Amino acid sequence: MASSVEPPLRTCRTCGNVERNLHYRCTQCGRDYAAPPRVWRRATLWVTVAAAVVLVAGLAVAIPLQLSAKRESEARQSSAHHAAAAREAARESVAQRPRTGRLAAGSPMRSPVAVDRAGASAPERLHLRRAELVVFEAAVTRDARARFVRGRVRETLCGPLERVTHGTRLVNSGEELDLAVRIARYDCVAVLRDVVKDGHVVAHFGHEYVGAVDFATGAYVLCLAIPHPTENDARLAVAPLSRACVNAHGVRLQSGFDNDSRDTRHPLPLLAQAGRAGAPHAPPQ
């Protein structure tokens, strides 16, 4: 029995054929009635290709621009960092500038301290040299109190510049006890407070100084010694100490100076000039 349903009217989008057909393919070209024409497919392909080309071209321009902007930003930051480091180093250089003087007693008259004499007996010389060291420590204390308003400097304690320790215990003595040494170099701390562990004082917290004392003239040089930054230190730079601070004749190293036999015998110009500032006071008879 024949079907009474009339096939739908279809228009082929590819060849334009109009016909009634129950099937989904055109009888003229064999393509799906709903399939887009080949021209449209090619146009879509070209649009896709063009969009990809535009995207690639845009990336080719944008990426170098972004990298260039990043480099410029890093260069500006690096320049600002170097400028800040230079300012910090200059500030520290001024703070660490050597200060000279002649050892004077703490009386209102500030009379010169008796100095070491090569012809005196060993006990007398040791007594005079210990007295000179005490007065030098007092000079460091005065300097620290004048520099730092915050925190009261209690006293200054000086030890040998080159310390030999066993644990926390200092095993070598200061150069004031070596009568063959004319110029002693010291590592000092202007003490703000003690560091206590298990009921014992193990260290002293305060401002660090270094200095040199010429026992023959009573002249001295002292310098504030700003510690070198540690790995976690936020400081930008550190200024090297002047060799005059420790009467160093040797080659400058990364964290100091190489030892030289002249360090303890011959004063550098700054220490020598301080020694000529006035005649040394004769020791009491």
Tab-separated table of C-alpha atoms in Angstrom:
chain	number	residue	atom	x	y	z
A	1	MET	CA	0.000	0.000	0.000
A	2	ALA	CA	1.590	3.312	-1.051
A	3	SER	CA	2.342	5.972	1.604
A	4	SER	CA	0.142	9.073	1.508
A	5	VAL	CA	2.873	11.211	3.197
A	6	GLU	CA	4.305	13.748	0.790
A	7	PRO	CA	8.115	14.072	1.015
A	8	PRO	CA	9.288	17.400	2.404
A	9	LEU	CA	10.608	20.066	0.108
A	10	ARG	CA	14.390	20.338	0.525
A	11	THR	CA	16.933	22.808	-0.819
A	12	CYS	CA	20.524	21.707	-1.192
A	13	ARG	CA	22.879	24.325	0.239
A	14	THR	CA	25.703	23.032	-1.884
A	15	CYS	CA	24.232	22.913	-5.446
A	16	GLY	CA	20.947	24.784	-4.980
A	17	ASN	CA	18.768	21.848	-6.109
A	18	VAL	CA	15.176	22.051	-4.837
A	19	GLU	CA	13.272	18.806	-4.581
A	20	ARG	CA	11.045	16.718	-2.444
A	21	ASN	CA	12.964	13.891	-0.856
A	22	LEU	CA	12.595	11.735	2.249
A	23	HIS	CA	16.352	11.172	2.399
A	24	TYR	CA	18.883	13.663	3.788
A	25	ARG	CA	21.147	13.638	0.730
A	26	CYS	CA	20.639	15.630	-2.470
A	27	THR	CA	19.936	13.501	-5.560
A	28	GLN	CA	21.894	15.938	-7.739
A	29	CYS	CA	25.242	16.263	-5.859
A	30	GLY	CA	24.909	13.590	-3.219
A	31	ARG	CA	25.798	15.970	-0.360
A	32	ASP	CA	23.888	16.502	2.830
A	33	TYR	CA	21.162	19.111	2.347
A	34	ALA	CA	22.325	20.848	5.595
A	35	ALA	CA	26.032	20.810	4.715
A	36	PRO	CA	27.476	24.302	4.119
A	37	PRO	CA	28.621	25.126	0.605
A	38	ARG	CA	32.276	24.546	-0.194
A	39	VAL	CA	32.860	28.289	-0.578
A	40	TRP	CA	31.654	28.888	2.970
A	41	ARG	CA	33.818	26.068	4.239
A	42	ARG	CA	36.813	27.594	2.509
A	43	ALA	CA	35.916	30.998	3.891
A	44	THR	CA	35.670	29.549	7.384
A	45	LEU	CA	39.041	27.895	6.917
A	46	TRP	CA	40.607	31.148	5.727
A	47	VAL	CA	39.073	33.069	8.599
A	48	THR	CA	40.484	30.524	11.034
A	49	VAL	CA	43.909	30.696	9.393
A	50	ALA	CA	43.812	34.498	9.363
A	51	ALA	CA	42.851	34.580	13.033
A	52	ALA	CA	45.743	32.242	13.856
A	53	VAL	CA	48.143	34.443	11.868
A	54	VAL	CA	46.914	37.552	13.677
A	55	LEU	CA	47.292	35.786	17.027
A	56	VAL	CA	50.829	34.660	16.242
A	57	ALA	CA	51.754	38.137	14.982
A	58	GLY	CA	50.264	39.681	18.108
A	59	LEU	CA	52.256	37.330	20.336
A	60	ALA	CA	55.390	38.036	18.303
A	61	VAL	CA	54.968	41.721	19.081
A	62	ALA	CA	53.566	41.461	22.611
A	63	ILE	CA	56.129	39.016	24.035
A	64	PRO	CA	59.220	41.106	23.117
A	65	LEU	CA	57.458	44.217	24.388
A	66	GLN	CA	56.670	42.487	27.664
A	67	LEU	CA	60.220	41.190	27.982
A	68	SER	CA	61.588	44.631	27.166
A	69	ALA	CA	59.337	46.216	29.798
A	70	LYS	CA	60.468	43.604	32.319
A	71	ARG	CA	64.132	44.299	31.543
A	72	GLU	CA	63.584	48.037	31.873
A	73	SER	CA	61.817	47.514	35.204
A	74	GLU	CA	64.637	45.280	36.454
A	75	ALA	CA	67.207	47.826	35.266
A	76	ARG	CA	65.400	50.616	37.138
A	77	GLN	CA	65.220	48.470	40.277
A	78	SER	CA	68.894	47.529	39.965
A	79	SER	CA	69.865	51.162	39.482
A	80	ALA	CA	67.812	52.184	42.511
A	81	HIS	CA	69.384	49.362	44.543
A	82	HIS	CA	72.925	50.400	43.575
A	83	ALA	CA	72.159	54.030	44.379
A	84	ALA	CA	70.744	53.072	47.784
A	85	ALA	CA	73.753	50.819	48.430
A	86	ALA	CA	76.122	53.656	47.538
A	87	ARG	CA	74.316	56.007	49.927
A	88	GLU	CA	74.417	53.373	52.680
A	89	ALA	CA	78.130	52.737	52.139
A	90	ALA	CA	78.840	56.481	52.213
A	91	ARG	CA	76.896	56.847	55.463
A	92	GLU	CA	78.796	53.954	57.043
A	93	SER	CA	82.132	55.350	55.841
A	94	VAL	CA	81.406	58.591	57.673
A	95	ALA	CA	80.304	56.729	60.812
A	96	GLN	CA	83.461	54.565	60.762
A	97	ARG	CA	85.843	57.460	60.151
A	98	PRO	CA	88.897	57.169	62.460
A	99	ARG	CA	89.051	59.415	65.523
A	100	THR	CA	92.333	60.143	67.212
A	101	GLY	CA	93.428	61.453	70.571
A	102	ARG	CA	95.962	61.352	73.361
A	103	LEU	CA	95.269	59.310	76.435
A	104	ALA	CA	94.179	61.562	79.288
A	105	ALA	CA	93.060	60.793	82.840
A	106	GLY	CA	89.425	61.250	83.791
A	107	SER	CA	90.054	64.172	86.140
A	108	PRO	CA	88.545	67.613	85.450
A	109	MET	CA	91.997	68.771	84.317
A	110	ARG	CA	92.190	65.835	81.865
A	111	SER	CA	95.940	65.540	82.422
A	112	PRO	CA	97.944	63.235	80.128
A	113	VAL	CA	98.431	59.676	81.265
A	114	ALA	CA	101.914	58.394	82.029
A	115	VAL	CA	103.175	56.418	79.052
A	116	ASP	CA	105.316	53.345	78.667
A	117	ARG	CA	109.089	53.787	78.849
A	118	ALA	CA	111.458	51.251	77.383
A	119	GLY	CA	113.993	51.902	80.174
A	120	ALA	CA	111.596	51.211	83.043
A	121	SER	CA	111.338	47.862	84.820
A	122	ALA	CA	109.007	45.229	83.446
A	123	PRO	CA	106.495	45.488	86.354
A	124	GLU	CA	106.385	49.273	86.022
A	125	ARG	CA	105.884	49.072	82.269
A	126	LEU	CA	103.073	46.539	82.616
A	127	HIS	CA	101.387	48.756	85.205
A	128	LEU	CA	101.594	51.801	82.918
A	129	ARG	CA	100.343	49.884	79.874
A	130	ARG	CA	97.344	48.514	81.796
A	131	ALA	CA	96.554	52.056	82.919
A	132	GLU	CA	96.750	53.277	79.312
A	133	LEU	CA	94.331	50.557	78.235
A	134	VAL	CA	91.836	51.562	80.951
A	135	VAL	CA	91.952	55.162	79.768
A	136	PHE	CA	91.549	54.049	76.140
A	137	GLU	CA	88.430	52.078	77.110
A	138	ALA	CA	87.093	55.224	78.792
A	139	ALA	CA	87.715	57.165	75.567
A	140	VAL	CA	85.673	54.603	73.618
A	141	THR	CA	82.886	54.874	76.199
A	142	ARG	CA	82.772	58.662	75.812
A	143	ASP	CA	82.684	58.345	72.041
A	144	ALA	CA	79.837	55.819	72.140
A	145	ARG	CA	77.793	57.908	74.575
A	146	ALA	CA	78.216	60.941	72.336
A	147	ARG	CA	77.164	58.999	69.209
A	148	PHE	CA	74.214	57.011	70.497
A	149	VAL	CA	71.392	58.653	72.401
A	150	ARG	CA	69.308	55.503	72.743
A	151	GLY	CA	70.619	53.035	75.304
A	152	ARG	CA	73.047	53.980	78.026
A	153	VAL	CA	76.571	52.696	77.432
A	154	ARG	CA	77.628	51.191	80.725
A	155	GLU	CA	81.329	50.634	80.060
A	156	THR	CA	83.732	49.530	77.352
A	157	LEU	CA	85.586	46.235	77.377
A	158	CYS	CA	88.512	45.686	75.032
A	159	GLY	CA	90.279	42.494	74.073
A	160	PRO	CA	92.898	41.522	71.520
A	161	LEU	CA	92.016	42.275	67.914
A	162	GLU	CA	92.825	38.686	66.989
A	163	ARG	CA	90.943	36.573	69.498
A	164	VAL	CA	91.718	32.946	70.248
A	165	THR	CA	88.832	31.268	72.018
A	166	HIS	CA	88.006	27.879	73.460
A	167	GLY	CA	84.235	27.673	73.317
A	168	THR	CA	83.174	31.030	74.733
A	169	ARG	CA	86.366	31.470	76.764
A	170	LEU	CA	89.095	33.816	75.549
A	171	VAL	CA	92.461	32.090	75.846
A	172	ASN	CA	94.835	34.772	74.569
A	173	SER	CA	95.593	38.036	76.333
A	174	GLY	CA	95.792	41.610	75.145
A	175	GLU	CA	98.933	43.012	73.575
A	176	GLU	CA	99.444	45.410	76.493
A	177	LEU	CA	101.021	42.448	78.305
A	178	ASP	CA	103.609	41.884	75.562
A	179	LEU	CA	106.391	44.370	76.221
A	180	ALA	CA	107.827	43.727	72.739
A	181	VAL	CA	104.667	45.286	71.269
A	182	ARG	CA	104.691	49.082	71.003
A	183	ILE	CA	101.305	49.446	69.296
A	184	ALA	CA	98.455	47.278	70.507
A	185	ARG	CA	95.288	46.700	68.470
A	186	TYR	CA	91.982	46.072	70.164
A	187	ASP	CA	88.512	44.769	69.470
A	188	CYS	CA	86.111	46.520	71.858
A	189	VAL	CA	82.441	46.588	72.764
A	190	ALA	CA	80.741	49.589	74.340
A	191	VAL	CA	78.478	47.531	76.576
A	192	LEU	CA	74.738	48.150	76.738
A	193	ARG	CA	73.874	44.916	78.539
A	194	ASP	CA	75.228	41.484	79.369
A	195	VAL	CA	74.208	38.310	77.581
A	196	VAL	CA	73.406	35.750	80.277
A	197	LYS	CA	73.035	32.007	79.791
A	198	ASP	CA	72.392	29.540	82.611
A	199	GLY	CA	73.117	32.252	85.118
A	200	HIS	CA	76.502	33.135	83.620
A	201	VAL	CA	77.555	36.115	81.514
A	202	VAL	CA	78.652	34.629	78.191
A	203	ALA	CA	78.885	37.775	76.082
A	204	HIS	CA	78.213	41.493	75.983
A	205	PHE	CA	75.759	43.304	73.731
A	206	GLY	CA	76.622	46.784	72.558
A	207	HIS	CA	78.362	48.894	69.944
A	208	GLU	CA	81.455	47.413	68.347
A	209	TYR	CA	84.690	49.370	68.081
A	210	VAL	CA	88.253	48.699	67.015
A	211	GLY	CA	91.310	50.755	67.780
A	212	ALA	CA	95.044	51.012	68.206
A	213	VAL	CA	97.075	52.394	71.131
A	214	ASP	CA	100.671	53.563	70.847
A	215	PHE	CA	101.985	52.917	74.362
A	216	ALA	CA	105.146	54.944	73.668
A	217	THR	CA	103.295	58.213	72.964
A	218	GLY	CA	99.853	57.722	74.516
A	219	ALA	CA	98.243	58.318	71.119
A	220	TYR	CA	95.273	56.282	69.982
A	221	VAL	CA	92.955	55.749	67.043
A	222	LEU	CA	89.445	54.414	67.507
A	223	CYS	CA	86.731	53.561	65.003
A	224	LEU	CA	83.147	52.462	65.215
A	225	ALA	CA	83.083	49.034	63.542
A	226	ILE	CA	79.752	48.321	61.862
A	227	PRO	CA	79.498	44.517	61.583
A	228	HIS	CA	79.421	42.950	58.139
A	229	PRO	CA	75.901	41.929	57.078
A	230	THR	CA	74.904	38.306	57.566
A	231	GLU	CA	72.941	36.207	55.067
A	232	ASN	CA	69.596	37.362	56.476
A	233	ASP	CA	70.688	40.959	57.010
A	234	ALA	CA	68.538	43.472	55.141
A	235	ARG	CA	71.345	46.016	54.861
A	236	LEU	CA	72.369	46.917	51.340
A	237	ALA	CA	76.079	47.435	51.781
A	238	VAL	CA	78.925	47.726	54.215
A	239	ALA	CA	81.845	50.117	54.066
A	240	PRO	CA	85.356	48.761	54.680
A	241	LEU	CA	87.258	50.040	57.689
A	242	SER	CA	90.191	52.368	57.200
A	243	ARG	CA	93.542	50.699	57.769
A	244	ALA	CA	94.310	53.493	60.236
A	245	CYS	CA	91.670	52.033	62.582
A	246	VAL	CA	93.942	49.084	63.423
A	247	ASN	CA	97.301	50.440	62.227
A	248	ALA	CA	97.283	47.871	59.420
A	249	HIS	CA	100.192	47.863	56.989
A	250	GLY	CA	99.291	44.605	55.234
A	251	VAL	CA	97.229	43.825	52.177
A	252	ARG	CA	93.503	44.420	52.517
A	253	LEU	CA	91.489	41.210	52.644
A	254	GLN	CA	87.753	40.651	52.268
A	255	SER	CA	87.117	40.955	56.009
A	256	GLY	CA	90.213	42.741	57.281
A	257	PHE	CA	93.929	43.023	56.607
A	258	ASP	CA	96.803	40.625	56.249
A	259	ASN	CA	99.161	40.606	59.220
A	260	ASP	CA	102.357	42.613	58.872
A	261	SER	CA	105.248	42.840	61.316
A	262	ARG	CA	105.044	46.658	61.140
A	263	ASP	CA	101.509	46.673	62.565
A	264	THR	CA	102.733	46.598	66.178
A	265	ARG	CA	105.964	48.592	65.700
A	266	HIS	CA	105.449	51.482	63.284
A	267	PRO	CA	102.529	53.925	63.562
A	268	LEU	CA	100.697	54.883	60.393
A	269	PRO	CA	100.554	58.636	59.638
A	270	LEU	CA	97.300	59.257	61.518
A	271	LEU	CA	98.490	57.580	64.719
A	272	ALA	CA	101.919	59.212	64.394
A	273	GLN	CA	100.302	62.636	63.982
A	274	ALA	CA	98.243	62.074	67.138
A	275	GLY	CA	101.427	61.150	68.957
A	276	ARG	CA	103.014	64.478	67.971
A	277	ALA	CA	100.092	66.494	69.251
A	278	GLY	CA	101.809	67.001	72.596
A	279	ALA	CA	104.704	65.749	74.611
A	280	PRO	CA	103.968	62.587	76.573
A	281	HIS	CA	103.542	62.998	80.295
A	282	ALA	CA	106.464	61.663	82.341
A	283	PRO	CA	105.576	58.786	84.658
A	284	PRO	CA	105.568	59.519	88.400
A	285	GLN	CA	108.766	58.700	90.253
